[in-house]
Coordinates of C-alpha atoms and ligand atoms in Angstrom, one line a residue:
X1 CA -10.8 -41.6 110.8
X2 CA -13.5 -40.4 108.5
X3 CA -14.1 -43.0 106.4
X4 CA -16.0 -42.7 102.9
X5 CA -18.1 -44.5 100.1
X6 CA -19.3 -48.4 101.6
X7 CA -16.3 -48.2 103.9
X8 CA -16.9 -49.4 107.4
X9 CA -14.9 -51.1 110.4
X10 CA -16.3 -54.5 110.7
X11 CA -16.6 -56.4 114.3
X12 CA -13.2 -57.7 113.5
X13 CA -11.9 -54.1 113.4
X14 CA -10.8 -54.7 109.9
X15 CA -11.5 -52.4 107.0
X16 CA -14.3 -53.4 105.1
X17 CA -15.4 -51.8 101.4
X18 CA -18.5 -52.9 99.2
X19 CA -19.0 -55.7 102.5
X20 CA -15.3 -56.7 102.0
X21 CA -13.0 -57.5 104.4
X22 CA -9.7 -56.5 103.4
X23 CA -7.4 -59.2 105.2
X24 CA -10.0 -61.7 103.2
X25 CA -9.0 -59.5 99.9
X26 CA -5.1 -59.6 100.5
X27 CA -5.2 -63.5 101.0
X28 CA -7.7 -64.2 97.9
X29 CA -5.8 -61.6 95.7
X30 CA -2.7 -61.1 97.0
X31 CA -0.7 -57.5 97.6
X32 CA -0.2 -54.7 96.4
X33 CA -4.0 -54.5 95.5
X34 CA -6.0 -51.9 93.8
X35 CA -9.8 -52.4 95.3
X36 CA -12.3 -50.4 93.8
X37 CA -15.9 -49.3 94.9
X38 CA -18.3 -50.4 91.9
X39 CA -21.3 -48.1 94.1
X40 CA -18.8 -45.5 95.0
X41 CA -17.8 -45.3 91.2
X42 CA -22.1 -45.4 90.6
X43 CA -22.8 -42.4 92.8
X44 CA -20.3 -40.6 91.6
X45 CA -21.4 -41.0 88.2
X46 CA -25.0 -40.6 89.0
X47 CA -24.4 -37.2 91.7
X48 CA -22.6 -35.8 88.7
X49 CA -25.3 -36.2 85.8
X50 CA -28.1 -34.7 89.1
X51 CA -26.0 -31.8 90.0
X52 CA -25.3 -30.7 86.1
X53 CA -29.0 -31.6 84.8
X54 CA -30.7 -29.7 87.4
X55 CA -29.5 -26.5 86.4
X56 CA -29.2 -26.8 82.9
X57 CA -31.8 -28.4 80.3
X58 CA -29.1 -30.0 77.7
X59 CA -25.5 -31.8 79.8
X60 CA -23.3 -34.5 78.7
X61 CA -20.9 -36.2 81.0
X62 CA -18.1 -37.4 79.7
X63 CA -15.8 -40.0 81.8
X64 CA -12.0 -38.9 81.1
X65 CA -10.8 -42.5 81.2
X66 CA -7.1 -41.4 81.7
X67 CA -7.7 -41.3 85.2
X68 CA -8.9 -45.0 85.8
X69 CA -9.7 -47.5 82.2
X70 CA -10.3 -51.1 82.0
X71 CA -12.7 -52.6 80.1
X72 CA -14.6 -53.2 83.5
X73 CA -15.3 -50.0 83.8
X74 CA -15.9 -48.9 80.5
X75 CA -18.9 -50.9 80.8
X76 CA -20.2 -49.2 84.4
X77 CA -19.5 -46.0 82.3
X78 CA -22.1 -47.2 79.6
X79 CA -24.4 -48.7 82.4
X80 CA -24.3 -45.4 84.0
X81 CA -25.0 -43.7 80.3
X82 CA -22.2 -41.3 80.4
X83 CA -19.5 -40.7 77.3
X84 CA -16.3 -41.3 77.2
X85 CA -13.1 -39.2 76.7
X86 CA -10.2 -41.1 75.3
X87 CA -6.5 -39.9 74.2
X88 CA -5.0 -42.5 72.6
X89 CA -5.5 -45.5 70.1
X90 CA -4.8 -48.1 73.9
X91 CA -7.8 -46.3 75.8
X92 CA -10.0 -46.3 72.2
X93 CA -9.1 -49.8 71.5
X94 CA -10.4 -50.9 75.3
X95 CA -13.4 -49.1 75.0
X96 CA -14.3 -50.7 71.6
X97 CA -13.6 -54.1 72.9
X98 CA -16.0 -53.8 75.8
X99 CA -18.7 -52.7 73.3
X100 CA -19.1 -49.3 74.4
X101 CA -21.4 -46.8 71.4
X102 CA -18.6 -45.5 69.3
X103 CA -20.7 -42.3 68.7
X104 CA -20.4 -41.2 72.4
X105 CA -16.4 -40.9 71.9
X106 CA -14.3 -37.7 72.2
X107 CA -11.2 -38.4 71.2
X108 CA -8.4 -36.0 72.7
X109 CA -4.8 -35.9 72.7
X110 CA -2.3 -33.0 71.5
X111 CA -0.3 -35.2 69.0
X112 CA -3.0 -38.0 67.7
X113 CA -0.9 -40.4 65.2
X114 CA -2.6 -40.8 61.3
X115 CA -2.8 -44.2 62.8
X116 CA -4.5 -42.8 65.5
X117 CA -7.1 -40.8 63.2
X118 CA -7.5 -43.2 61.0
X119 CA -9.1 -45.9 63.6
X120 CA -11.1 -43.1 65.0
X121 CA -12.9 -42.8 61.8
X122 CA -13.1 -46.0 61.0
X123 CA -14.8 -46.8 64.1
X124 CA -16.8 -44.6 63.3
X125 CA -16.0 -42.2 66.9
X126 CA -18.4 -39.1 68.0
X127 CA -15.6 -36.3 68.1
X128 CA -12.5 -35.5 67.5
X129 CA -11.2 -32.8 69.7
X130 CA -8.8 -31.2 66.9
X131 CA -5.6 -29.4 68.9
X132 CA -3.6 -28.0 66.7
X133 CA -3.7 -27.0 62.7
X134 CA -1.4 -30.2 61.5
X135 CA -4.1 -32.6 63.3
X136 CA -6.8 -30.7 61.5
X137 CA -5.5 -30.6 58.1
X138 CA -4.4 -34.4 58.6
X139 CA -7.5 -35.4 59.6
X140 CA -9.5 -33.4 57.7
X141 CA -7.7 -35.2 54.0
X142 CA -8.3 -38.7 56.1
X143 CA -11.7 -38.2 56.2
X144 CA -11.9 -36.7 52.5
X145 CA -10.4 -40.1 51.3
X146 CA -12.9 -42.6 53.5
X147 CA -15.6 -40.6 52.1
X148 CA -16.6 -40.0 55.5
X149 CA -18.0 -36.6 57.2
X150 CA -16.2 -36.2 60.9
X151 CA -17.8 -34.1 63.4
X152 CA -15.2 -32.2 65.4
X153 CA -14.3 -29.8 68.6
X154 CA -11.6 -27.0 68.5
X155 CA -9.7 -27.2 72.0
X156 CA -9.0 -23.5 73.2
X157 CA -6.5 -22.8 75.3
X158 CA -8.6 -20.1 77.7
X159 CA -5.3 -18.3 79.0
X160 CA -6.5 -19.3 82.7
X161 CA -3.8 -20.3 85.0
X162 CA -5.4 -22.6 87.4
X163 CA -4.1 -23.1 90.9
X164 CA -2.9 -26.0 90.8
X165 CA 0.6 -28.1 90.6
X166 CA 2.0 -26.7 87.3
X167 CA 2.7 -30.4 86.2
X168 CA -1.1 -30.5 85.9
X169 CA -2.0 -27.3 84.7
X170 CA -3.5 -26.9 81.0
X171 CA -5.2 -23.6 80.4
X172 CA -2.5 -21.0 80.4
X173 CA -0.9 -19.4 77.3
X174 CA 2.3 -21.5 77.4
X175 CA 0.6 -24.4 77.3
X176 CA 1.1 -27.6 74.5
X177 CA -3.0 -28.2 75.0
X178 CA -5.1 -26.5 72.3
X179 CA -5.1 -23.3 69.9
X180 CA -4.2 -19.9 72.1
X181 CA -6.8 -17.5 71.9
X182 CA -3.6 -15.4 71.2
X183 CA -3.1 -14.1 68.3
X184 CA -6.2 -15.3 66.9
X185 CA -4.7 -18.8 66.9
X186 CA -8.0 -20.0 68.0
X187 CA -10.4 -18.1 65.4
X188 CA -8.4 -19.4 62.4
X189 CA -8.8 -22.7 63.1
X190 CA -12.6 -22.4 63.6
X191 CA -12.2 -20.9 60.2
X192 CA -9.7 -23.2 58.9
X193 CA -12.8 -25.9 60.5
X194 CA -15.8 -24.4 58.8
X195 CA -13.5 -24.1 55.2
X196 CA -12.5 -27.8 55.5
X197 CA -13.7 -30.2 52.9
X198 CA -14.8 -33.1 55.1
X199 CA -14.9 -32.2 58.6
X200 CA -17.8 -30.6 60.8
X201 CA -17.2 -28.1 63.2
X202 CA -19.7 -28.8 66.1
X203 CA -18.4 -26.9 69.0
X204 CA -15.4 -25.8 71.4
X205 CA -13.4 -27.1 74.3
X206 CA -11.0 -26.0 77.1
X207 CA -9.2 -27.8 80.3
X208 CA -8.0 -25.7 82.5
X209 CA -6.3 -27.8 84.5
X210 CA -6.5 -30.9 87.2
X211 CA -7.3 -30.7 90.8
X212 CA -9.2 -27.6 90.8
X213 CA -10.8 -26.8 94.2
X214 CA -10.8 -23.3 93.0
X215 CA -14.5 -23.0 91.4
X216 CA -13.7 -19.1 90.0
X217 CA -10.8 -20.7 87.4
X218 CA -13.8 -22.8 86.1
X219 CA -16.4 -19.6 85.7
X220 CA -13.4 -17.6 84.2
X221 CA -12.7 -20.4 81.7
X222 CA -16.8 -20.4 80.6
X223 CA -17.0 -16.9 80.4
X224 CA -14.1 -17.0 78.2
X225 CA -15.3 -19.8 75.9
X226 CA -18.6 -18.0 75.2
X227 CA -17.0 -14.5 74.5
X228 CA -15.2 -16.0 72.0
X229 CA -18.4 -18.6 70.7
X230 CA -20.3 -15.8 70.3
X231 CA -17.2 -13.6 68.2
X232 CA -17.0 -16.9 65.8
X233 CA -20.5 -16.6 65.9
X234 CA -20.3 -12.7 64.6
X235 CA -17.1 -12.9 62.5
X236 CA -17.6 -16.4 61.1
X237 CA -21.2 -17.4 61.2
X238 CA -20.2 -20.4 63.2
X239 CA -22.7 -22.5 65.5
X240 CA -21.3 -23.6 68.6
X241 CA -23.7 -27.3 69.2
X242 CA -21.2 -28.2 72.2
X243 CA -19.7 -26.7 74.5
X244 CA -17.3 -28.7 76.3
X245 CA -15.6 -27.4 79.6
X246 CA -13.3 -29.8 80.5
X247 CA -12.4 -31.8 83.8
X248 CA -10.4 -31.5 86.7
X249 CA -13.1 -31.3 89.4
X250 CA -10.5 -31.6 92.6
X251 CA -11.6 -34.1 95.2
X252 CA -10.7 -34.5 99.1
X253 CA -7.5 -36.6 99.2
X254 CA -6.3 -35.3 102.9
X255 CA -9.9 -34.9 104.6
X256 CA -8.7 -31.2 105.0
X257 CA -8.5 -30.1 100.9
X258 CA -11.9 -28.8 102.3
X259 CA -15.4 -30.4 101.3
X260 CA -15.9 -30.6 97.5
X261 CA -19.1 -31.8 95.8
X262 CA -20.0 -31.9 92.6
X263 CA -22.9 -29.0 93.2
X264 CA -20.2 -26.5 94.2
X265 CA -18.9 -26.6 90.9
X266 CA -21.8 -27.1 88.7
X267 CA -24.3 -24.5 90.4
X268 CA -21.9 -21.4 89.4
X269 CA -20.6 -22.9 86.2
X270 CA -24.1 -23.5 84.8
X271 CA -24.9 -20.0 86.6
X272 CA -22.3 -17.7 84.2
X273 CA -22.7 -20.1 81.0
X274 CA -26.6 -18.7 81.6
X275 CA -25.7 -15.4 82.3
X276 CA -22.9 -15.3 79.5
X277 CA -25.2 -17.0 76.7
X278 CA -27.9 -13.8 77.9
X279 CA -25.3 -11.2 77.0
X280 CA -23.8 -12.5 74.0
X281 CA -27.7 -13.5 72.5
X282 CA -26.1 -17.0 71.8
X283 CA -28.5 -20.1 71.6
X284 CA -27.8 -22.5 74.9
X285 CA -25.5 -25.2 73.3
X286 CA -25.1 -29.1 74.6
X287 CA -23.0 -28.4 77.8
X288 CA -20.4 -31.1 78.3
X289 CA -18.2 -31.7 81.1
X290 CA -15.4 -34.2 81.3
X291 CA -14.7 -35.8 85.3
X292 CA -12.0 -38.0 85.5
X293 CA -10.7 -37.9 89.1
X294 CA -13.9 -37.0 90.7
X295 CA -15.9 -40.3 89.4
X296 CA -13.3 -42.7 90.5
X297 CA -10.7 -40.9 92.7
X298 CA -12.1 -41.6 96.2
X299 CA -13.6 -44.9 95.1
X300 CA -10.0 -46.7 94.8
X301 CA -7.9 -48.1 97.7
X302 CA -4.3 -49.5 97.2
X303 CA -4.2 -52.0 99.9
X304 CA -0.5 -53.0 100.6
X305 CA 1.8 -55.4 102.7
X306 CA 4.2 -54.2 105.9
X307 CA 7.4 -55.6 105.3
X308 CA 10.2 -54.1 107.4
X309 CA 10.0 -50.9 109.4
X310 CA 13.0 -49.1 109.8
X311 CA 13.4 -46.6 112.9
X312 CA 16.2 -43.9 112.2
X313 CA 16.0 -42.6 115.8
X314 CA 15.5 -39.2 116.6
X315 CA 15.3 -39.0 112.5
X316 CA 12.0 -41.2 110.9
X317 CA 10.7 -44.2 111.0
X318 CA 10.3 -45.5 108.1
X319 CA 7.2 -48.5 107.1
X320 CA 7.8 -50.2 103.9
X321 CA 5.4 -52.0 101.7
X322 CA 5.7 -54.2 99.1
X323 CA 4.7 -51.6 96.4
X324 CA 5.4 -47.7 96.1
X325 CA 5.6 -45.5 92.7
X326 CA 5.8 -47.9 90.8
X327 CA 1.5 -48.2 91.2
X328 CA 1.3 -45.2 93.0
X329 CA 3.9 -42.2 91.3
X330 CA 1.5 -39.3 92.1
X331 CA 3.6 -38.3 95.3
X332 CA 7.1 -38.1 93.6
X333 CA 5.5 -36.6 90.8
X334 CA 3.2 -33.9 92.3
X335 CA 3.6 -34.3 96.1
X336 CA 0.4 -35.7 96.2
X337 CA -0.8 -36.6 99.6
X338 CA -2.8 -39.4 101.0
X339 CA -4.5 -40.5 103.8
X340 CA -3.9 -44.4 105.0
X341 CA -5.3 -46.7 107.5
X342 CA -3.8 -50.4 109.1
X343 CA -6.8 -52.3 107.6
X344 CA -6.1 -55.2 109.8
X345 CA -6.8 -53.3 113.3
X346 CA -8.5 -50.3 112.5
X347 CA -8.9 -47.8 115.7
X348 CA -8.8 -44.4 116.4
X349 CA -5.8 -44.3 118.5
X350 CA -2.9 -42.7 116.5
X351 CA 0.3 -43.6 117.4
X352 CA 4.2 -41.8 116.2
X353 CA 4.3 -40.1 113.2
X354 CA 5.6 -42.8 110.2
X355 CA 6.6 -42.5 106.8
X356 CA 5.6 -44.8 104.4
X357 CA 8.1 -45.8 102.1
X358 CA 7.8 -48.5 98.3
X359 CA 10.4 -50.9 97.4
X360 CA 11.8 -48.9 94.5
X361 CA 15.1 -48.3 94.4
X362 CA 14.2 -43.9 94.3
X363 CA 14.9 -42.0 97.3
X364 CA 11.9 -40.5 96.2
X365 CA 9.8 -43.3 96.3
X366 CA 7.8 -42.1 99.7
X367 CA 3.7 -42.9 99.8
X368 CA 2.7 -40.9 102.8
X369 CA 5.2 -38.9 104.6
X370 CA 4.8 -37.8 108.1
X371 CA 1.6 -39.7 109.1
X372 CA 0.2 -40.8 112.3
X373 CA -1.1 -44.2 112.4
X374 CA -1.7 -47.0 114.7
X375 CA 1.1 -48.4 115.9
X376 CA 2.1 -50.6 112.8
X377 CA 4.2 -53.9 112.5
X378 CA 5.9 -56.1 109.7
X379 CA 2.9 -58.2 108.4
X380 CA -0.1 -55.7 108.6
X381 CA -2.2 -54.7 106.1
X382 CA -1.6 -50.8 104.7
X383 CA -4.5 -49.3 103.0
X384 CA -3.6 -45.9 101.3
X385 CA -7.2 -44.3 100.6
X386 CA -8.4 -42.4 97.5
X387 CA -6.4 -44.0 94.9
X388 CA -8.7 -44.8 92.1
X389 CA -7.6 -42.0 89.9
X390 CA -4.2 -41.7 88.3
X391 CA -2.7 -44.8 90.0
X392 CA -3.6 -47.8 87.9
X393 CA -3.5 -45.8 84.7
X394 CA 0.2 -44.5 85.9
X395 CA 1.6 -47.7 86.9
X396 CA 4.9 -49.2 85.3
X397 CA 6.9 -52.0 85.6
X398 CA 10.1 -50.1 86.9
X399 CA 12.3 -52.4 88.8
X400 CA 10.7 -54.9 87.3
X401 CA 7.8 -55.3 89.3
X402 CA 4.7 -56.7 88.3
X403 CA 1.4 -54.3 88.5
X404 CA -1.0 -55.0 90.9
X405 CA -4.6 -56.7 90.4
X406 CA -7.8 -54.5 90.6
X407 CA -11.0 -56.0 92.2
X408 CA -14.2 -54.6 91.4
X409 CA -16.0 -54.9 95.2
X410 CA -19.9 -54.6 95.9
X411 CA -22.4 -56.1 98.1
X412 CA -19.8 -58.6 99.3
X413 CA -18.6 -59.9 96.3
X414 CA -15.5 -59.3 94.7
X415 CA -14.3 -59.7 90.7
X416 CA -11.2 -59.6 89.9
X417 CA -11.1 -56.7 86.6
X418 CA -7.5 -56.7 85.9
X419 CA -5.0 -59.5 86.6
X420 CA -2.0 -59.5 88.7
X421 CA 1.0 -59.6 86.2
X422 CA 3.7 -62.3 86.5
X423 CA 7.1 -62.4 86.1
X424 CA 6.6 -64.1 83.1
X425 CA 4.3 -61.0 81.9
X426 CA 7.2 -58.8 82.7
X427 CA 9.6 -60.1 80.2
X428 CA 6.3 -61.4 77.5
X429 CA 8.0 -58.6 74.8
X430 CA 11.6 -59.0 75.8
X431 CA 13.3 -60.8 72.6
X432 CA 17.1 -61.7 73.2
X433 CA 18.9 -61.2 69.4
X434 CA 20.5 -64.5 68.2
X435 CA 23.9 -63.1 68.4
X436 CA 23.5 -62.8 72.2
X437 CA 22.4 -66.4 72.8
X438 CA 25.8 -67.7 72.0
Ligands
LLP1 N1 -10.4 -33.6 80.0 C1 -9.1 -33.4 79.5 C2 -9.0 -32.9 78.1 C3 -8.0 -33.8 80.3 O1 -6.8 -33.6 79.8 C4 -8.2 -34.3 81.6 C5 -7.1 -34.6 82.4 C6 -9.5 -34.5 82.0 C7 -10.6 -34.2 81.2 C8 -9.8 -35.1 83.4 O2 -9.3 -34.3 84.4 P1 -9.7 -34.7 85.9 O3 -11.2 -34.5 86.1 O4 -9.4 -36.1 86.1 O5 -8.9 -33.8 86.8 N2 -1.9 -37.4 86.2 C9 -2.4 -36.2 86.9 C10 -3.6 -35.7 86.2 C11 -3.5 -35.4 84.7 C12 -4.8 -35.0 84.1 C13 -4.7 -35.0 82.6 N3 -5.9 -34.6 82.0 C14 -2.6 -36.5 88.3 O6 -2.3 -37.7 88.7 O7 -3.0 -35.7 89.1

């Protein structure tokens, strides 16, 4: 199996990541267990920043923290001097707790609450990226009555239909991202931006979309962007400082979604934002681009527990682990697909086809259908691979059950970054009224 990041089979044929052993993980930490590669998570960061800087002079990369946040990682995101995209007050409040520099904020999100906007400019945040005209005007009177000037970004909704699972698409018309560029929706609140009393209009932004292998949705979306930079630019006098493109840099979850890196996608993006900034005689703006999945998505591994395996004959046989959507809900909710590994006698022979089935009481509730692994038992150690994105930040407690730990592994070590929750965390907000204790 093609393993990837400081993965490797030690002598003990066990999986190993960051000089880990994972049998030594699951009895320190316990399962379900979310591992995490701290140098996987680095050279993701740092192939990022090469491949966008060596073809354009002025690039910001902005972590989307959606996909993976704790305050952990918030500060390998400021070691590694990237930005940070958050889209709530949760992910704002975490990354102001572990210290990170307020001004290298965007702050996203289609319905923002005044509670929301408020501690955005109190803190003092980089950008807002303003979706829609209620947000601006609300924001706009905020700022007004702190006395405070509040640079912002106008999210555009491109009309760019990406190919990927419509759950995860953003960029098309009927979309409840951003201003349409339908209708003019989009160059009236440019206008509405410049005309405001307290807020600065600094730029524009579009996401097309998650789990783009397709690099032509990406160039569409930029040539898009500066057609209409340069028409605000004509009809408006407006300067466009930033221009911010977005995430959803698709990764290899299967080991055949084909071989993605980072240069594939920046090399022609940064290509047509040249070629498009020639035509339309615009000044080169900050280019910004906004990875989630592709910074942490390969570096995460749920490593889970075999309980019983149940052979239907002739029909499946089903391997269940002592997890399922409950940390993992990206297969019922987009058919995601993974690739998994018994990290307690790793080998190359592959077995009968399993299905690998949580403990949630959902019919739906399948990790990896139709796999072939080494023949598995009650008792080994299942590692589902490429799970640092969208896991984590998607778990709940349904059924009750308590959310895994995450361990932050390098060089042999291993830190526990988020605790395993108790039973006595699941029920910590539960309040039964008096008239119920009688
Ligand atoms: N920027 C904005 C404004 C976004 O909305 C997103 C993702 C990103 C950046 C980062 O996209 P990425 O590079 O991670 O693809 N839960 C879904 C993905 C939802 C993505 C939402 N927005 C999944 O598990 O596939």
């Amino acid at each position: 199996m093609k393993l990837h990041g400081t993965m490797k089979i030690n002598s003990l044929s066990h999986l190993e990541i960051g000089g880990c052993d994972c049998t030594i993980l699951a009895k320190d930490f316990g399962t379900p267990l979310y591992i995490m590669d701290e140098q996987l998570i680095r050279e993701n960061c740092r192939s990022f920043v090469k491949a966008f800087s060596d073809h354009y002079p002025d690039i910001e990369i902005v972590y989307a923290g959606k996909a993976f946040l704790t305050m952990a990682m918030v500060k390998i995101i400021q070691s590694e001097g990237l930005s940070l995209d958050v889209v709530s007050g949760g992910e704002l409040y975490t990354a102001y707790r572990a210290g990170f520099p307020m001004e290298r904020i965007y702050f996203h999100g289609n319905n923002k609450t005044p509670e929301e906007l408020t501690m955005g400019l109190e803190l003092g945040i980089g950008h807002f990226v303003v979706d829609n005209l209620a947000e601006l005007e609300m924001l706009d009177k905020q700022a007004s009555s702190m006395g405070i000037k509040q640079k912002v970004l106008i999210r555009v909704s491109p009309g760019i239909t990406a190919d990927t699972h419509h759950y995860i698409q953003t960029g098309q018309l009927d979309s409840k991202f951003g201003f349409p560029l339908y209708r003019d929706s989009a160059f009236r609140a440019v206008k509405e931006a410049l005309d405001s009393k307290s807020l600065i209009f600094n730029g524009l932004h579009c996401h097309i979309g998650s789990q783009i292998t397709d690099v032509n949705a990406f160039t569409s979306a930029a040539q898009t962007m500066l057609s209409f930079a340069a028409r605000t630019k004509e009809e408006l006098r407006a300067t466009v400082n930033i221009l911010n493109l977005g995430g959803g840099f698709g990764i290899d979850y299967t080991g055949e979604d084909g071989n993605l890196f980072v240069g594939d996608f920046s090399a022609p993006i940064t290509a047509t934002v040249k070629e498009a900034l020639k035509k339309y005689r615009l000044p080169p703006p900050r280019l910004v681009v906004e990875p989630g999945r592709y910074i942490v998505g390969n570096a995460g591994t749920t490593l889970y527990s075999v309980g019983s395996v149940k052979d239907i004959p002739e029909v499946r046989k089903f391997v269940f682990v002592d997890g399922g959507m409950s940390d993992n809900p990206r297969p019922a909710l987009y058919h995601a697909r993974y690739r998994a590994a018994v990290a307690n006698r790793m080998s190359n022979s592959y077995g009968e086809k399993v299905t690998v089935a949580g403990k949630c009481c959902e019919s739906g509730d399948i990790l990896v259908k139709d796999i072939r692994l080494p023949e598995i038992k009650s008792g080994d150690l299942l590692a589902v691979l490429s799970t640092g994105a969208y896991n984590y930040s998607m778990a709940s407690n349904y059924n009750r059950l308590p959310r895994p730990a995450v361990v932050l592994v390098k060089d042999g070590r291993a830190d526990l970054v988020v605790k395993r929750e108790s039973y006595k965390d699941v029920i910590r907000n539960d309040v039964i009224p008096d008239r119920l204790k009688k």
